[in-house]
PDB file of C-alpha atoms in Angstrom:
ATOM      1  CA  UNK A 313     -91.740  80.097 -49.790  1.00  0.00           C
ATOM      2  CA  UNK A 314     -92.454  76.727 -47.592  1.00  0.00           C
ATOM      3  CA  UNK A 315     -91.786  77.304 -43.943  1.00  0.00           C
ATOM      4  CA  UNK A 316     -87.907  75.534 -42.788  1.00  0.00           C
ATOM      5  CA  UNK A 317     -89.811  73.425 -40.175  1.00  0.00           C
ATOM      6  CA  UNK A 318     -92.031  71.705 -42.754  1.00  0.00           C
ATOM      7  CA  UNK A 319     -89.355  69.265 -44.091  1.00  0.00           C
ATOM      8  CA  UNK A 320     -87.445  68.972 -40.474  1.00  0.00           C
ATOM      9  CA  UNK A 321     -88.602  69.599 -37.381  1.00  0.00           C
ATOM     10  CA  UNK A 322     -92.603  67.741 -37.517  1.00  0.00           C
ATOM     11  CA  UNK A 323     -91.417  64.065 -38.655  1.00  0.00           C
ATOM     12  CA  UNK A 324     -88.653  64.444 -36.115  1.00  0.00           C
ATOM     13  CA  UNK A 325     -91.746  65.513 -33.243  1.00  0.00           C
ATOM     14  CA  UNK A 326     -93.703  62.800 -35.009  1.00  0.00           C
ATOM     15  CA  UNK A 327     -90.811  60.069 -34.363  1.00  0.00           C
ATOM     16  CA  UNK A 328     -90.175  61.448 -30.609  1.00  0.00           C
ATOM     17  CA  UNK A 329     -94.116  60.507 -30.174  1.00  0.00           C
ATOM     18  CA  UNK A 330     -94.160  57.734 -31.949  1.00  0.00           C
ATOM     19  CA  UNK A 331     -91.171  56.329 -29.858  1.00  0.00           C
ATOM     20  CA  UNK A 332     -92.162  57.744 -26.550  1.00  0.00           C
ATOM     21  CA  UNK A 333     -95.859  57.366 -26.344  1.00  0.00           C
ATOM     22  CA  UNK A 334     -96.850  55.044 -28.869  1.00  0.00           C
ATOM     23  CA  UNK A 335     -97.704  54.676 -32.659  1.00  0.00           C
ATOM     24  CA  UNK A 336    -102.029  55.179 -31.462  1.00  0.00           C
ATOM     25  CA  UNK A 337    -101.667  57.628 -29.175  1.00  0.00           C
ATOM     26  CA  UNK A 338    -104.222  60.783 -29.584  1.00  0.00           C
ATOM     27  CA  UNK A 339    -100.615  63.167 -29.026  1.00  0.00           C
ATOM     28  CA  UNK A 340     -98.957  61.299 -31.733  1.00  0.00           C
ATOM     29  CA  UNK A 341    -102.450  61.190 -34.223  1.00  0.00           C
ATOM     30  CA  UNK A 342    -102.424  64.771 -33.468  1.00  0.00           C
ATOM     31  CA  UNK A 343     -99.180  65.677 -34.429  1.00  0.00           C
ATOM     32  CA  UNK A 344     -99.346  63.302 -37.790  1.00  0.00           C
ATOM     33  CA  UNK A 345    -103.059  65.260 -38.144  1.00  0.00           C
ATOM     34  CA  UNK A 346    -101.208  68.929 -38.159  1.00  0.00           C
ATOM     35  CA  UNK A 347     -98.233  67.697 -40.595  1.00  0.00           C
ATOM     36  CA  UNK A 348    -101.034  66.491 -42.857  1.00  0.00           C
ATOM     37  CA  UNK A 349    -102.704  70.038 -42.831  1.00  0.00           C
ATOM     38  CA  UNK A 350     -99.287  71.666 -42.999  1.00  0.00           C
ATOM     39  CA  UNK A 351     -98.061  69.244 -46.016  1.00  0.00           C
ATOM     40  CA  UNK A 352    -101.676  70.210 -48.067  1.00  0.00           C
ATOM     41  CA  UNK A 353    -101.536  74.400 -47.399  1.00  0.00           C
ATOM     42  CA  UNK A 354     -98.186  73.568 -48.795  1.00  0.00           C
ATOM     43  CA  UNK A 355     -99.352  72.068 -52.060  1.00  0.00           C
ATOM     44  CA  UNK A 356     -97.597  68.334 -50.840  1.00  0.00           C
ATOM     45  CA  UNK A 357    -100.800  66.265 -50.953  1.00  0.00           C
ATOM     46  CA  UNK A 358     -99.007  63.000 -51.978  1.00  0.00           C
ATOM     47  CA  UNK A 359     -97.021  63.719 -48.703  1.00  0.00           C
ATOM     48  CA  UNK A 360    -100.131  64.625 -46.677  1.00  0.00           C
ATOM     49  CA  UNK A 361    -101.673  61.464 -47.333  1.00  0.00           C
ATOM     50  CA  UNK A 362    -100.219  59.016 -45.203  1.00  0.00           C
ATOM     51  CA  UNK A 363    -100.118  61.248 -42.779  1.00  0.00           C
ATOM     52  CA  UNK A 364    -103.923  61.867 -43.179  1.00  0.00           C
ATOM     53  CA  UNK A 365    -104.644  58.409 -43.188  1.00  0.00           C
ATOM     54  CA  UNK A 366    -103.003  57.306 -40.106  1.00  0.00           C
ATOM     55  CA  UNK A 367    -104.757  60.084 -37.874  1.00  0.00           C
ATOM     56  CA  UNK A 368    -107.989  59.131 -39.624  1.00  0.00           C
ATOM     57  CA  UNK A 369    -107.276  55.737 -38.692  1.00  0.00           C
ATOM     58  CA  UNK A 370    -106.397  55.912 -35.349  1.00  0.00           C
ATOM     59  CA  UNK A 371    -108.926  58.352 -34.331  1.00  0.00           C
ATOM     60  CA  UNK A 372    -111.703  56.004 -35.528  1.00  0.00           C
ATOM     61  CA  UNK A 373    -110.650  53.525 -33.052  1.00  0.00           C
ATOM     62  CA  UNK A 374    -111.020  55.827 -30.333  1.00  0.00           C
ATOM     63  CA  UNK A 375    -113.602  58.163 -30.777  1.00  0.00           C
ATOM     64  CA  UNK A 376    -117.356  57.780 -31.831  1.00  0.00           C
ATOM     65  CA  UNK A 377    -117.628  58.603 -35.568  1.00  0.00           C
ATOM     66  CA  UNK A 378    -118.942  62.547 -34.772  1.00  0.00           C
ATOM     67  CA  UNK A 379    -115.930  63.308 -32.322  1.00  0.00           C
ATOM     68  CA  UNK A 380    -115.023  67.078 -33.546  1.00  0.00           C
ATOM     69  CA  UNK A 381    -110.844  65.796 -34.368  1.00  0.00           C
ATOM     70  CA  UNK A 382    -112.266  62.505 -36.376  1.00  0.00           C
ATOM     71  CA  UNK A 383    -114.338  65.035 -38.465  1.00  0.00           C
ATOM     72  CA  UNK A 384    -111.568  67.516 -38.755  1.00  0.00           C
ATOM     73  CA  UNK A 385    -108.993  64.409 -39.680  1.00  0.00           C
ATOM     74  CA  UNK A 386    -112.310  63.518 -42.463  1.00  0.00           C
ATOM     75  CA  UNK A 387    -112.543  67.029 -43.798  1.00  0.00           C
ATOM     76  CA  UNK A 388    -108.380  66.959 -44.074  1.00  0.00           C
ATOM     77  CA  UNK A 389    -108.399  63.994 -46.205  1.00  0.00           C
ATOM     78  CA  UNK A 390    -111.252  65.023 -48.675  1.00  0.00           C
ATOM     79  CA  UNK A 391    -109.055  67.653 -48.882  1.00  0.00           C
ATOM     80  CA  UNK A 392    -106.271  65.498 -50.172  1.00  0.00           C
ATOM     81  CA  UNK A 393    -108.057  63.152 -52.263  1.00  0.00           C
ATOM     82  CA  UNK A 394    -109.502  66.071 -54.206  1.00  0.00           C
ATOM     83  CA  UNK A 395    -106.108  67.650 -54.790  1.00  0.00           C
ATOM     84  CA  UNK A 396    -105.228  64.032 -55.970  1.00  0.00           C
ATOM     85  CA  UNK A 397    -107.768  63.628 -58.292  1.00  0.00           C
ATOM     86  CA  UNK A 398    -110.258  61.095 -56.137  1.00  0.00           C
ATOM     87  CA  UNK A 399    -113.293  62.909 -56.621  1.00  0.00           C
ATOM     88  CA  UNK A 400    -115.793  60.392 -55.584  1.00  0.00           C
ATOM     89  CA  UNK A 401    -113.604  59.233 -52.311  1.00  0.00           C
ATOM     90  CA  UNK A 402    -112.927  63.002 -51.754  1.00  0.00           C
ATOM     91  CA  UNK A 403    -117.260  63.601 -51.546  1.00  0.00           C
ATOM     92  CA  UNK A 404    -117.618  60.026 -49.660  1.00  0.00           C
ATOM     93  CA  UNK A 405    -115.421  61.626 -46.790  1.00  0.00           C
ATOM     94  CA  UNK A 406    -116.438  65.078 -46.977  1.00  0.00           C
ATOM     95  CA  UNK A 407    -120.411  64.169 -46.795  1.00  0.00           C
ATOM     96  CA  UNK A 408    -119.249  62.002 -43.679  1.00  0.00           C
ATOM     97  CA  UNK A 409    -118.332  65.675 -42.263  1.00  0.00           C
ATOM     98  CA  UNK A 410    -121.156  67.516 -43.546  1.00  0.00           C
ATOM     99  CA  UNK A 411    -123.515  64.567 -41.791  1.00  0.00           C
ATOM    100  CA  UNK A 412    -121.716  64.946 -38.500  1.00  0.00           C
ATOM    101  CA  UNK A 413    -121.164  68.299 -38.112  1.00  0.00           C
ATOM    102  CA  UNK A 414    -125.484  68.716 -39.100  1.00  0.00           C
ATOM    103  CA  UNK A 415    -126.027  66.095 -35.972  1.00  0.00           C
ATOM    104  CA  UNK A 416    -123.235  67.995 -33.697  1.00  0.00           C
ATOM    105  CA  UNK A 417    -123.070  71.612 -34.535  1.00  0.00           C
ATOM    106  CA  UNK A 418    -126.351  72.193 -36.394  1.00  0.00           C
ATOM    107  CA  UNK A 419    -126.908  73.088 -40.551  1.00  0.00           C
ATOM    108  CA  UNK A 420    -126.228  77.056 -39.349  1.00  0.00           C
ATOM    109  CA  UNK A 421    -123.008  76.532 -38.033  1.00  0.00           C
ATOM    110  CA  UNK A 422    -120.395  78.361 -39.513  1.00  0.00           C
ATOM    111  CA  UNK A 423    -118.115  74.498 -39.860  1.00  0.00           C
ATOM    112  CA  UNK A 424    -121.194  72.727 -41.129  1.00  0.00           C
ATOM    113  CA  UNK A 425    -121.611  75.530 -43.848  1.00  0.00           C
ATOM    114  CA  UNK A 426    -117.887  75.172 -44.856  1.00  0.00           C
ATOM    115  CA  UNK A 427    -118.359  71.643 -45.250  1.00  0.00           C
ATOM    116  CA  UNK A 428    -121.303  71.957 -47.376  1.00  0.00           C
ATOM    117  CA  UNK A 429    -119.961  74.831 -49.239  1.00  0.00           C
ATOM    118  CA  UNK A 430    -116.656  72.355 -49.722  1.00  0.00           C
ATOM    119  CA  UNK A 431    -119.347  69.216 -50.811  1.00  0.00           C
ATOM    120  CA  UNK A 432    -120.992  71.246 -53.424  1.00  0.00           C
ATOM    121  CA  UNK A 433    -117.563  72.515 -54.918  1.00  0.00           C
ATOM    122  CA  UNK A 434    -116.552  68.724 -55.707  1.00  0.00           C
ATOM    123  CA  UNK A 435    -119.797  67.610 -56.535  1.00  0.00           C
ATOM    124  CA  UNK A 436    -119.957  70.979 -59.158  1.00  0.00           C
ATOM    125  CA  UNK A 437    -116.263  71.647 -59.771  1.00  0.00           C
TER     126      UNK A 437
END
């Protein structure tokens, strides 16, 4: 059963950001970051993509491409595109994680493994 607050409550926090502290803001990327996970655990990727895309797209102007949120916002939307069927854009975005999270976090850590487990699973579904 999907959670009441899925359908309601998040676009209404997204418009309150949008309107109060701009469309770029990290608060309002944030928020359209956590619908996007929300919409995808839910099974809604077509929903989740926009939503996706926008934090993706804001957060690259901001932050250098290995900033821990961009690489979440990456690893997000490979998410998505797989779901939707974009296998090769789903591996282009989720080696873009596994690259930054080897130069950040190290190949041990326990998010760089994810990501690599996650790479090999599209690249060998």
């Amino acid at each position: 059963m999907e959670p009441e607050w899925l359908g309601k409550a998040t676009p209404a926090l997204i418009a309150d950001c949008r309107s109060t502290l701009g469309e770029d803001h990290s608060l309002t990327l944030d928020a359209e970051l956590s619908y996007a996970y929300a919409l995808i655990g839910a099974g809604r990727p077509i929903e989740a993509l926009p939503h996706s895309s926008k934090a993706l797209a804001g957060y690259e102007q901001t932050f250098p491409p290995d900033y821990p949120v961009l690489l979440s916002a990456r690893h997000n939307l490979s998410r998505i595109l797989n779901a939707l069927g974009q296998q090769a854009d789903a591996i282009e975005q989720i080696e873009m994680v596994t690259e930054g999270r080897i130069r950040t976090l190290g190949p041990t850590h326990p998010w760089t493994l994810t990501a690599q487990d996650l790479l090999n699973r599209y690249r060998n579904p």
